[in-house]
Amino acid sequence: MTDVEAAVVDAHRRRWALVLASTARVAGDLDLAEECVQEAYAAALASWARDGIPDNPAAWLTTTARRRAMDAVRRERVFRSKLPLLIEPEPEEPADEGDMDEPEDAVPDERLRLIFMCCHPALAQEAQLALTLRLVCGVPTADIARAFLVPETTMAARLTRAKKKISTARIPYRVPGAAALPDRLRGVLGVIHLLFTTGYTAPSGTSLMRTDLMDQALHLARMLRELMPDEREVWGLLALLLVTDARRATRVDSRGRLLRLEEQDRSRWDRAAIGEAHDLIVGGLRGGRPGRYVLQAAIASLYAEAPAYDQTDWPQIVTLYDALLKVWPSPVVALNRTVALARVSGPARALTEVEELEKDDRLAGYQYLPAIKADLLRRLGRAREAAAAYRQAMELATNEAERAFLAEQLSDLEKADQEAGQ
């Protein structure tokens, strides 16, 4: 890769959201904005090779994309002005009151601003999340599909429908006013959480993590807390991201090999982040019935604050999972609960619940289900069944670091089984 190509790739990974957010305000159309931004990145390859890489690549890309958007808007206006008798104007629907009551600086960060725009109540929440991850965060459609446990073609169709809905419903490309922000908060929280999750374990590629996405999510969570300081679920989300990110440096070894929680060096965890998260969680739990993000953060905090893996408060984690399932009845939550349940009630009890979850179609193709099942079967001494489950998990895994980890577990299992049979 040349220096120019590397600079363009880096700008795409780190600045796509900022460039798109600024361009969307000019274009007034997501499809047009995305097209102009893509053209700007393509133009950068030739221009930077000829003139040199600019001191501020993001500013260059933003200026180029906005100019292309303005040119396209002007052409459309000219076209319409020359065909006044052939086009019957459509009646304009009134904008939401929440979109009119505050100036645009109600949301100061460009990326957070565009996320709030995309999380319009007229769109289904899944469409909000997927569309924002694709456009604002630059996450590939294939990776979004894996996050939602659906085929890539299905997700592509959903994204197309969501953009069409924005156009046909005349959803305004303006920052919602302060009064409209709470109605969009659930979607915004979901977007930031999914963005972090996508970076924490990359759906594809050779590296376990995409730290640029994790950093974006943390930045957005902090900005959101400044914007909405009284929302406890905002505290919970920031706490969840902080306590989870605190282990970043210890999740892989020097060779990039994935390390299980019990293998990680806890002395290298970011104690300042864990402490900040703890204070946010305590505040969230004191305010009444906690929501999903406060509860998730509390679970993650118990893992992080234990002096050693074997000293984790497993019964309390199961209790928190039970509370989480009441406010967020997700099969993924139920599956994660079985990990702690195995420590409290034994692997046989946990395996029974995993086998029940296998009947849930929403977990079809979810790699962590056979991976957890394999571990439970291994602990029960059912080596051949465990090996089959490990192979199934490997077939579903798309991240090479995770595949290597599963292959290692399978190899160790088969070796132990052979030695036991001799």
Short mmCIF file of C-alpha atoms in Angstrom, two decimals:
data_model
loop_
_atom_site.label_atom_id
_atom_site.label_comp_id
_atom_site.label_asym_id
_atom_site.label_seq_id
_atom_site.Cartn_x
_atom_site.Cartn_y
_atom_site.Cartn_z
CA MET A 1 0.00 0.00 0.00
CA THR A 2 1.37 3.45 -0.96
CA ASP A 3 1.45 6.36 1.48
CA VAL A 4 -1.51 7.94 -0.31
CA GLU A 5 -3.55 4.76 -0.21
CA ALA A 6 -2.75 4.34 3.48
CA ALA A 7 -3.80 7.93 4.18
CA VAL A 8 -7.11 7.45 2.37
CA VAL A 9 -7.78 4.20 4.22
CA ASP A 10 -6.99 5.85 7.55
CA ALA A 11 -9.22 8.82 6.73
CA HIS A 12 -12.03 6.45 5.81
CA ARG A 13 -11.75 4.52 9.06
CA ARG A 14 -11.44 7.55 11.30
CA ARG A 15 -13.24 10.41 9.54
CA TRP A 16 -15.99 8.90 7.39
CA ALA A 17 -18.71 9.83 9.90
CA LEU A 18 -17.59 13.45 10.20
CA VAL A 19 -17.36 13.92 6.43
CA LEU A 20 -20.75 12.31 5.81
CA ALA A 21 -22.46 14.24 8.62
CA SER A 22 -21.27 17.56 7.23
CA THR A 23 -22.18 16.61 3.64
CA ALA A 24 -25.66 15.37 4.58
CA ARG A 25 -26.56 18.82 5.90
CA VAL A 26 -25.82 20.29 2.47
CA ALA A 27 -27.28 17.50 0.37
CA GLY A 28 -30.51 16.98 2.28
CA ASP A 29 -30.49 13.40 1.02
CA LEU A 30 -28.60 10.44 2.48
CA ASP A 31 -28.11 8.65 -0.83
CA LEU A 32 -26.72 11.81 -2.44
CA ALA A 33 -24.52 12.56 0.57
CA GLU A 34 -23.09 9.04 0.61
CA GLU A 35 -22.43 9.18 -3.14
CA CYS A 36 -20.64 12.52 -2.86
CA VAL A 37 -18.50 11.33 0.03
CA GLN A 38 -17.53 8.18 -1.86
CA GLU A 39 -16.57 10.33 -4.85
CA ALA A 40 -14.47 12.56 -2.59
CA TYR A 41 -12.51 9.60 -1.28
CA ALA A 42 -11.98 8.33 -4.84
CA ALA A 43 -10.82 11.80 -5.93
CA ALA A 44 -8.37 11.89 -3.02
CA LEU A 45 -6.42 8.97 -4.43
CA ALA A 46 -5.56 10.91 -7.59
CA SER A 47 -5.31 14.39 -6.10
CA TRP A 48 -3.13 13.47 -3.14
CA ALA A 49 -0.80 11.42 -5.35
CA ARG A 50 -0.36 14.49 -7.57
CA ASP A 51 -0.36 17.32 -5.00
CA GLY A 52 0.66 15.55 -1.81
CA ILE A 53 -1.33 14.47 1.23
CA PRO A 54 -2.98 17.53 2.81
CA ASP A 55 -2.22 18.55 6.38
CA ASN A 56 -5.87 18.00 7.28
CA PRO A 57 -7.23 15.12 5.16
CA ALA A 58 -10.68 15.25 6.78
CA ALA A 59 -11.11 18.92 5.92
CA TRP A 60 -10.06 18.28 2.31
CA LEU A 61 -12.54 15.41 2.00
CA THR A 62 -15.34 17.39 3.63
CA THR A 63 -14.82 20.39 1.34
CA THR A 64 -14.70 18.18 -1.75
CA ALA A 65 -17.79 16.18 -0.81
CA ARG A 66 -19.80 19.29 0.15
CA ARG A 67 -18.93 21.00 -3.15
CA ARG A 68 -20.12 17.96 -5.08
CA ALA A 69 -23.32 17.91 -3.05
CA MET A 70 -23.94 21.61 -3.63
CA ASP A 71 -23.39 21.15 -7.37
CA ALA A 72 -25.89 18.28 -7.42
CA VAL A 73 -28.46 20.31 -5.50
CA ARG A 74 -28.03 23.27 -7.87
CA ARG A 75 -28.47 21.00 -10.91
CA GLU A 76 -31.66 19.61 -9.42
CA ARG A 77 -33.00 23.13 -8.80
CA VAL A 78 -32.20 24.20 -12.34
CA PHE A 79 -33.88 21.10 -13.71
CA ARG A 80 -37.03 21.78 -11.72
CA SER A 81 -37.06 25.47 -12.65
CA LYS A 82 -37.06 24.59 -16.36
CA LEU A 83 -39.97 22.16 -16.06
CA PRO A 84 -42.50 24.09 -13.97
CA LEU A 85 -45.51 22.97 -16.02
CA LEU A 86 -44.61 19.31 -16.04
CA ILE A 87 -44.09 18.91 -12.33
CA GLU A 88 -47.00 19.29 -10.00
CA PRO A 89 -45.58 20.31 -6.65
CA GLU A 90 -46.31 17.87 -3.85
CA PRO A 91 -47.72 19.35 -0.65
CA GLU A 92 -45.06 19.62 1.99
CA GLU A 93 -45.78 17.90 5.25
CA PRO A 94 -45.21 20.01 8.36
CA ALA A 95 -41.99 19.27 10.18
CA ASP A 96 -42.09 17.73 13.63
CA GLU A 97 -42.51 20.37 16.32
CA GLY A 98 -39.43 19.01 18.06
CA ASP A 99 -37.40 19.73 14.93
CA MET A 100 -38.35 23.42 15.01
CA ASP A 101 -38.00 24.49 18.61
CA GLU A 102 -34.23 24.69 18.95
CA PRO A 103 -31.30 25.75 16.76
CA GLU A 104 -28.91 23.17 15.31
CA ASP A 105 -26.44 23.49 18.16
CA ALA A 106 -28.81 21.46 20.37
CA VAL A 107 -26.47 18.61 19.35
CA PRO A 108 -22.92 20.01 19.10
CA ASP A 109 -21.06 16.96 17.74
CA GLU A 110 -21.46 16.33 14.00
CA ARG A 111 -21.50 12.54 14.28
CA LEU A 112 -23.90 12.53 17.21
CA ARG A 113 -26.05 15.02 15.32
CA LEU A 114 -26.40 12.71 12.33
CA ILE A 115 -27.14 9.75 14.59
CA PHE A 116 -30.05 11.66 16.12
CA MET A 117 -31.26 12.51 12.62
CA CYS A 118 -31.18 8.87 11.53
CA CYS A 119 -32.94 7.68 14.69
CA HIS A 120 -36.21 9.30 13.64
CA PRO A 121 -39.35 7.75 15.23
CA ALA A 122 -40.81 7.16 11.75
CA LEU A 123 -38.24 4.41 11.23
CA ALA A 124 -38.38 1.04 12.97
CA GLN A 125 -35.66 0.77 15.60
CA GLU A 126 -33.80 -1.98 13.77
CA ALA A 127 -33.75 0.23 10.68
CA GLN A 128 -32.46 3.14 12.75
CA LEU A 129 -29.62 1.06 14.14
CA ALA A 130 -28.62 -0.54 10.85
CA LEU A 131 -28.83 2.65 8.80
CA THR A 132 -26.80 4.64 11.28
CA LEU A 133 -24.11 1.99 11.59
CA ARG A 134 -23.78 1.88 7.80
CA LEU A 135 -23.90 5.59 7.01
CA VAL A 136 -22.62 7.36 10.09
CA CYS A 137 -20.12 4.79 11.31
CA GLY A 138 -19.06 3.29 7.98
CA VAL A 139 -19.59 -0.30 9.14
CA PRO A 140 -19.81 -2.66 6.13
CA THR A 141 -23.24 -4.13 5.36
CA ALA A 142 -21.90 -7.66 5.83
CA ASP A 143 -20.72 -6.85 9.37
CA ILE A 144 -24.03 -5.21 10.25
CA ALA A 145 -25.84 -8.31 9.00
CA ARG A 146 -23.73 -10.48 11.32
CA ALA A 147 -24.53 -8.18 14.25
CA PHE A 148 -28.26 -8.61 13.57
CA LEU A 149 -27.95 -12.35 12.82
CA VAL A 150 -29.42 -12.05 9.31
CA PRO A 151 -28.06 -12.72 5.79
CA GLU A 152 -26.21 -9.87 4.08
CA THR A 153 -28.83 -9.67 1.29
CA THR A 154 -31.57 -9.24 3.88
CA MET A 155 -29.70 -6.43 5.60
CA ALA A 156 -28.96 -4.70 2.27
CA ALA A 157 -32.68 -4.75 1.46
CA ARG A 158 -33.52 -3.31 4.88
CA LEU A 159 -31.04 -0.48 4.43
CA THR A 160 -32.53 0.34 1.03
CA ARG A 161 -36.05 0.40 2.48
CA ALA A 162 -34.94 2.60 5.36
CA LYS A 163 -33.41 5.20 3.04
CA LYS A 164 -36.51 5.09 0.84
CA LYS A 165 -38.67 5.61 3.92
CA ILE A 166 -36.67 8.71 4.80
CA SER A 167 -37.28 10.08 1.32
CA THR A 168 -40.98 9.21 0.97
CA ALA A 169 -41.86 10.25 4.52
CA ARG A 170 -40.05 13.56 4.00
CA ILE A 171 -38.08 13.15 7.20
CA PRO A 172 -36.26 16.47 7.62
CA TYR A 173 -32.47 16.57 7.51
CA ARG A 174 -32.27 18.87 10.48
CA VAL A 175 -31.04 18.39 13.99
CA PRO A 176 -33.95 17.58 16.29
CA GLY A 177 -34.61 20.17 18.94
CA ALA A 178 -33.95 19.45 22.61
CA ALA A 179 -37.60 18.49 23.18
CA ALA A 180 -37.37 15.75 20.55
CA LEU A 181 -34.14 14.18 21.80
CA PRO A 182 -35.65 11.87 24.47
CA ASP A 183 -37.92 10.20 21.88
CA ARG A 184 -34.84 9.24 19.88
CA LEU A 185 -32.61 8.31 22.79
CA ARG A 186 -33.33 4.58 22.72
CA GLY A 187 -32.16 4.31 19.13
CA VAL A 188 -29.09 6.47 19.73
CA LEU A 189 -28.06 4.35 22.71
CA GLY A 190 -28.48 1.22 20.62
CA VAL A 191 -26.35 2.64 17.81
CA ILE A 192 -23.47 3.60 20.10
CA HIS A 193 -23.58 0.24 21.87
CA LEU A 194 -23.59 -1.69 18.60
CA LEU A 195 -20.76 0.46 17.28
CA PHE A 196 -18.64 -0.40 20.31
CA THR A 197 -19.56 -4.07 20.12
CA THR A 198 -18.63 -4.18 16.43
CA GLY A 199 -15.22 -2.78 17.32
CA TYR A 200 -14.72 -4.87 20.47
CA THR A 201 -14.98 -8.11 18.50
CA ALA A 202 -14.70 -7.31 14.81
CA PRO A 203 -17.17 -9.40 12.78
CA SER A 204 -14.44 -10.14 10.23
CA GLY A 205 -10.75 -9.65 9.56
CA THR A 206 -7.50 -10.81 11.14
CA SER A 207 -7.54 -8.62 14.27
CA LEU A 208 -9.83 -9.33 17.19
CA MET A 209 -10.64 -5.65 17.67
CA ARG A 210 -11.25 -2.51 15.65
CA THR A 211 -10.06 0.05 18.15
CA ASP A 212 -11.08 2.97 15.94
CA LEU A 213 -14.76 1.96 16.30
CA MET A 214 -14.35 1.49 20.04
CA ASP A 215 -12.83 4.95 20.36
CA GLN A 216 -15.66 6.47 18.30
CA ALA A 217 -18.25 4.84 20.52
CA LEU A 218 -16.59 6.03 23.72
CA HIS A 219 -16.36 9.57 22.37
CA LEU A 220 -20.02 9.54 21.37
CA ALA A 221 -21.08 8.13 24.75
CA ARG A 222 -19.24 10.92 26.56
CA MET A 223 -20.75 13.55 24.27
CA LEU A 224 -24.19 12.07 24.87
CA ARG A 225 -23.73 12.28 28.61
CA GLU A 226 -22.80 15.96 28.30
CA LEU A 227 -25.87 16.51 26.15
CA MET A 228 -28.30 14.57 28.37
CA PRO A 229 -26.72 14.49 31.85
CA ASP A 230 -29.88 13.41 33.69
CA GLU A 231 -30.61 10.25 31.68
CA ARG A 232 -29.60 7.21 33.76
CA GLU A 233 -29.43 4.91 30.74
CA VAL A 234 -26.84 7.27 29.25
CA TRP A 235 -24.81 6.80 32.44
CA GLY A 236 -25.29 3.05 32.11
CA LEU A 237 -24.10 2.96 28.51
CA LEU A 238 -21.00 5.02 29.26
CA ALA A 239 -20.25 2.82 32.27
CA LEU A 240 -20.68 -0.34 30.21
CA LEU A 241 -18.28 0.90 27.54
CA LEU A 242 -15.72 2.10 30.09
CA VAL A 243 -15.60 -1.10 32.14
CA THR A 244 -15.51 -3.27 29.03
CA ASP A 245 -12.84 -1.18 27.32
CA ALA A 246 -10.71 -1.28 30.47
CA ARG A 247 -9.57 -4.79 29.45
CA ARG A 248 -8.56 -3.79 25.92
CA ALA A 249 -4.82 -4.22 26.38
CA THR A 250 -5.10 -7.76 27.75
CA ARG A 251 -7.57 -9.42 25.37
CA VAL A 252 -4.85 -10.77 23.08
CA ASP A 253 -1.25 -11.76 23.67
CA SER A 254 1.81 -10.50 21.79
CA ARG A 255 1.00 -12.83 18.87
CA GLY A 256 -2.61 -11.68 18.59
CA ARG A 257 -3.94 -14.84 20.24
CA LEU A 258 -7.26 -14.38 22.03
CA LEU A 259 -7.00 -14.68 25.82
CA ARG A 260 -9.92 -15.85 27.92
CA LEU A 261 -10.99 -13.72 30.87
CA GLU A 262 -9.31 -16.07 33.36
CA GLU A 263 -6.02 -15.79 31.41
CA GLN A 264 -5.85 -12.00 31.33
CA ASP A 265 -3.43 -9.99 33.48
CA ARG A 266 -5.74 -7.98 35.72
CA SER A 267 -2.90 -5.74 36.86
CA ARG A 268 -2.91 -4.21 33.38
CA TRP A 269 -6.61 -3.32 33.41
CA ASP A 270 -7.49 0.38 33.40
CA ARG A 271 -8.50 0.87 37.03
CA ALA A 272 -9.37 4.53 36.51
CA ALA A 273 -11.94 3.57 33.87
CA ILE A 274 -13.31 0.80 36.10
CA GLY A 275 -13.64 3.26 38.97
CA GLU A 276 -15.40 5.85 36.80
CA ALA A 277 -17.77 3.16 35.60
CA HIS A 278 -18.46 2.04 39.17
CA ASP A 279 -19.55 5.55 40.19
CA LEU A 280 -21.86 5.81 37.18
CA ILE A 281 -23.40 2.41 37.95
CA VAL A 282 -24.03 3.25 41.60
CA GLY A 283 -25.79 6.44 40.52
CA GLY A 284 -27.86 4.55 37.98
CA LEU A 285 -28.92 1.86 40.45
CA ARG A 286 -29.94 4.42 43.08
CA GLY A 287 -32.41 6.18 40.82
CA GLY A 288 -35.12 3.50 40.82
CA ARG A 289 -35.72 0.59 38.47
CA PRO A 290 -32.57 0.30 36.34
CA GLY A 291 -32.67 -0.13 32.57
CA ARG A 292 -30.77 -2.56 30.36
CA TYR A 293 -27.56 -0.55 30.06
CA VAL A 294 -27.22 0.07 33.79
CA LEU A 295 -27.77 -3.66 34.44
CA GLN A 296 -25.33 -4.71 31.72
CA ALA A 297 -22.75 -2.33 33.17
CA ALA A 298 -23.31 -3.75 36.66
CA ILE A 299 -22.68 -7.27 35.35
CA ALA A 300 -19.51 -6.22 33.53
CA SER A 301 -18.35 -4.37 36.64
CA LEU A 302 -18.64 -7.50 38.81
CA TYR A 303 -16.35 -9.34 36.40
CA ALA A 304 -13.86 -6.46 36.40
CA GLU A 305 -13.80 -5.77 40.15
CA ALA A 306 -13.21 -9.39 41.21
CA PRO A 307 -9.64 -9.83 42.53
CA ALA A 308 -9.35 -13.05 40.50
CA TYR A 309 -11.55 -14.95 38.08
CA ASP A 310 -12.38 -17.66 40.63
CA GLN A 311 -13.44 -14.97 43.10
CA THR A 312 -16.10 -13.54 40.79
CA ASP A 313 -19.49 -13.13 42.49
CA TRP A 314 -21.28 -15.59 40.21
CA PRO A 315 -24.58 -15.72 42.18
CA GLN A 316 -24.91 -11.94 42.00
CA ILE A 317 -24.21 -12.02 38.27
CA VAL A 318 -27.00 -14.57 37.76
CA THR A 319 -29.32 -12.35 39.80
CA LEU A 320 -28.46 -9.34 37.64
CA TYR A 321 -29.02 -11.38 34.47
CA ASP A 322 -32.46 -12.36 35.78
CA ALA A 323 -33.26 -8.67 36.25
CA LEU A 324 -31.86 -7.86 32.80
CA LEU A 325 -34.05 -10.48 31.14
CA LYS A 326 -37.12 -8.79 32.61
CA VAL A 327 -36.33 -5.42 31.01
CA TRP A 328 -34.64 -6.85 27.90
CA PRO A 329 -35.89 -10.38 27.12
CA SER A 330 -33.22 -11.20 24.55
CA PRO A 331 -32.09 -14.75 23.71
CA VAL A 332 -28.50 -13.46 23.62
CA VAL A 333 -28.88 -12.29 27.22
CA ALA A 334 -30.30 -15.69 28.17
CA LEU A 335 -27.33 -17.38 26.51
CA ASN A 336 -24.79 -15.15 28.27
CA ARG A 337 -26.52 -15.94 31.56
CA THR A 338 -25.71 -19.64 31.13
CA VAL A 339 -21.99 -18.89 31.51
CA ALA A 340 -22.53 -17.60 35.04
CA LEU A 341 -25.19 -20.23 35.75
CA ALA A 342 -22.65 -22.99 35.05
CA ARG A 343 -20.48 -21.57 37.83
CA VAL A 344 -23.38 -21.47 40.27
CA SER A 345 -25.41 -24.58 39.44
CA GLY A 346 -22.96 -26.62 37.38
CA PRO A 347 -22.41 -27.19 33.66
CA ALA A 348 -25.22 -29.79 33.36
CA ARG A 349 -27.86 -27.28 34.43
CA ALA A 350 -26.42 -24.64 32.11
CA LEU A 351 -26.30 -27.11 29.21
CA THR A 352 -30.00 -27.82 29.62
CA GLU A 353 -30.77 -24.14 29.15
CA VAL A 354 -28.41 -23.86 26.18
CA GLU A 355 -30.13 -26.79 24.50
CA GLU A 356 -33.47 -25.07 25.04
CA LEU A 357 -32.09 -21.89 23.45
CA GLU A 358 -31.06 -23.91 20.40
CA LYS A 359 -34.77 -24.05 19.54
CA ASP A 360 -34.90 -20.25 19.21
CA ASP A 361 -34.61 -19.33 15.53
CA ARG A 362 -33.20 -15.93 16.45
CA LEU A 363 -29.96 -17.64 17.49
CA ALA A 364 -29.61 -19.65 14.30
CA GLY A 365 -26.15 -18.87 12.94
CA TYR A 366 -25.02 -17.25 16.23
CA GLN A 367 -21.50 -18.60 16.70
CA TYR A 368 -21.35 -18.13 20.46
CA LEU A 369 -24.15 -20.62 21.11
CA PRO A 370 -22.19 -23.69 19.87
CA ALA A 371 -19.00 -22.23 21.40
CA ILE A 372 -20.61 -22.04 24.85
CA LYS A 373 -22.19 -25.44 24.36
CA ALA A 374 -18.81 -26.91 23.43
CA ASP A 375 -17.23 -25.58 26.63
CA LEU A 376 -20.02 -27.03 28.77
CA LEU A 377 -19.80 -30.41 27.04
CA ARG A 378 -16.03 -30.43 27.52
CA ARG A 379 -16.42 -29.80 31.24
CA LEU A 380 -18.90 -32.65 31.44
CA GLY A 381 -16.41 -35.00 29.80
CA ARG A 382 -18.42 -35.42 26.60
CA ALA A 383 -15.45 -34.89 24.32
CA ARG A 384 -16.86 -36.05 20.99
CA GLU A 385 -19.99 -33.91 21.32
CA ALA A 386 -17.85 -30.97 22.43
CA ALA A 387 -15.63 -31.39 19.37
CA ALA A 388 -18.65 -31.32 17.07
CA ALA A 389 -19.86 -28.13 18.74
CA TYR A 390 -16.44 -26.51 18.40
CA ARG A 391 -16.43 -27.34 14.68
CA GLN A 392 -19.87 -25.78 14.28
CA ALA A 393 -18.70 -22.61 16.03
CA MET A 394 -15.64 -22.46 13.75
CA GLU A 395 -17.84 -22.69 10.67
CA LEU A 396 -19.91 -19.74 11.88
CA ALA A 397 -17.00 -17.58 13.08
CA THR A 398 -15.76 -14.95 10.62
CA ASN A 399 -13.10 -13.26 12.74
CA GLU A 400 -9.78 -15.02 12.24
CA ALA A 401 -8.62 -14.47 15.84
CA GLU A 402 -11.75 -16.15 17.14
CA ARG A 403 -11.44 -18.97 14.62
CA ALA A 404 -7.85 -19.56 15.73
CA PHE A 405 -8.95 -19.64 19.37
CA LEU A 406 -11.70 -22.19 18.64
CA ALA A 407 -9.28 -24.29 16.60
CA GLU A 408 -6.87 -24.29 19.52
CA GLN A 409 -9.61 -25.40 21.92
CA LEU A 410 -10.60 -28.18 19.53
CA SER A 411 -7.01 -29.34 19.12
CA ASP A 412 -6.43 -29.43 22.89
CA LEU A 413 -9.67 -31.34 23.35
CA GLU A 414 -8.83 -33.94 20.70
CA LYS A 415 -5.31 -34.37 22.07
CA ALA A 416 -6.61 -34.91 25.62
CA ASP A 417 -9.21 -37.34 24.34
CA GLN A 418 -6.56 -39.37 22.48
CA GLU A 419 -4.29 -39.49 25.54
CA ALA A 420 -7.20 -40.62 27.71
CA GLY A 421 -7.98 -43.43 25.26
CA GLN A 422 -4.43 -44.79 25.21
#
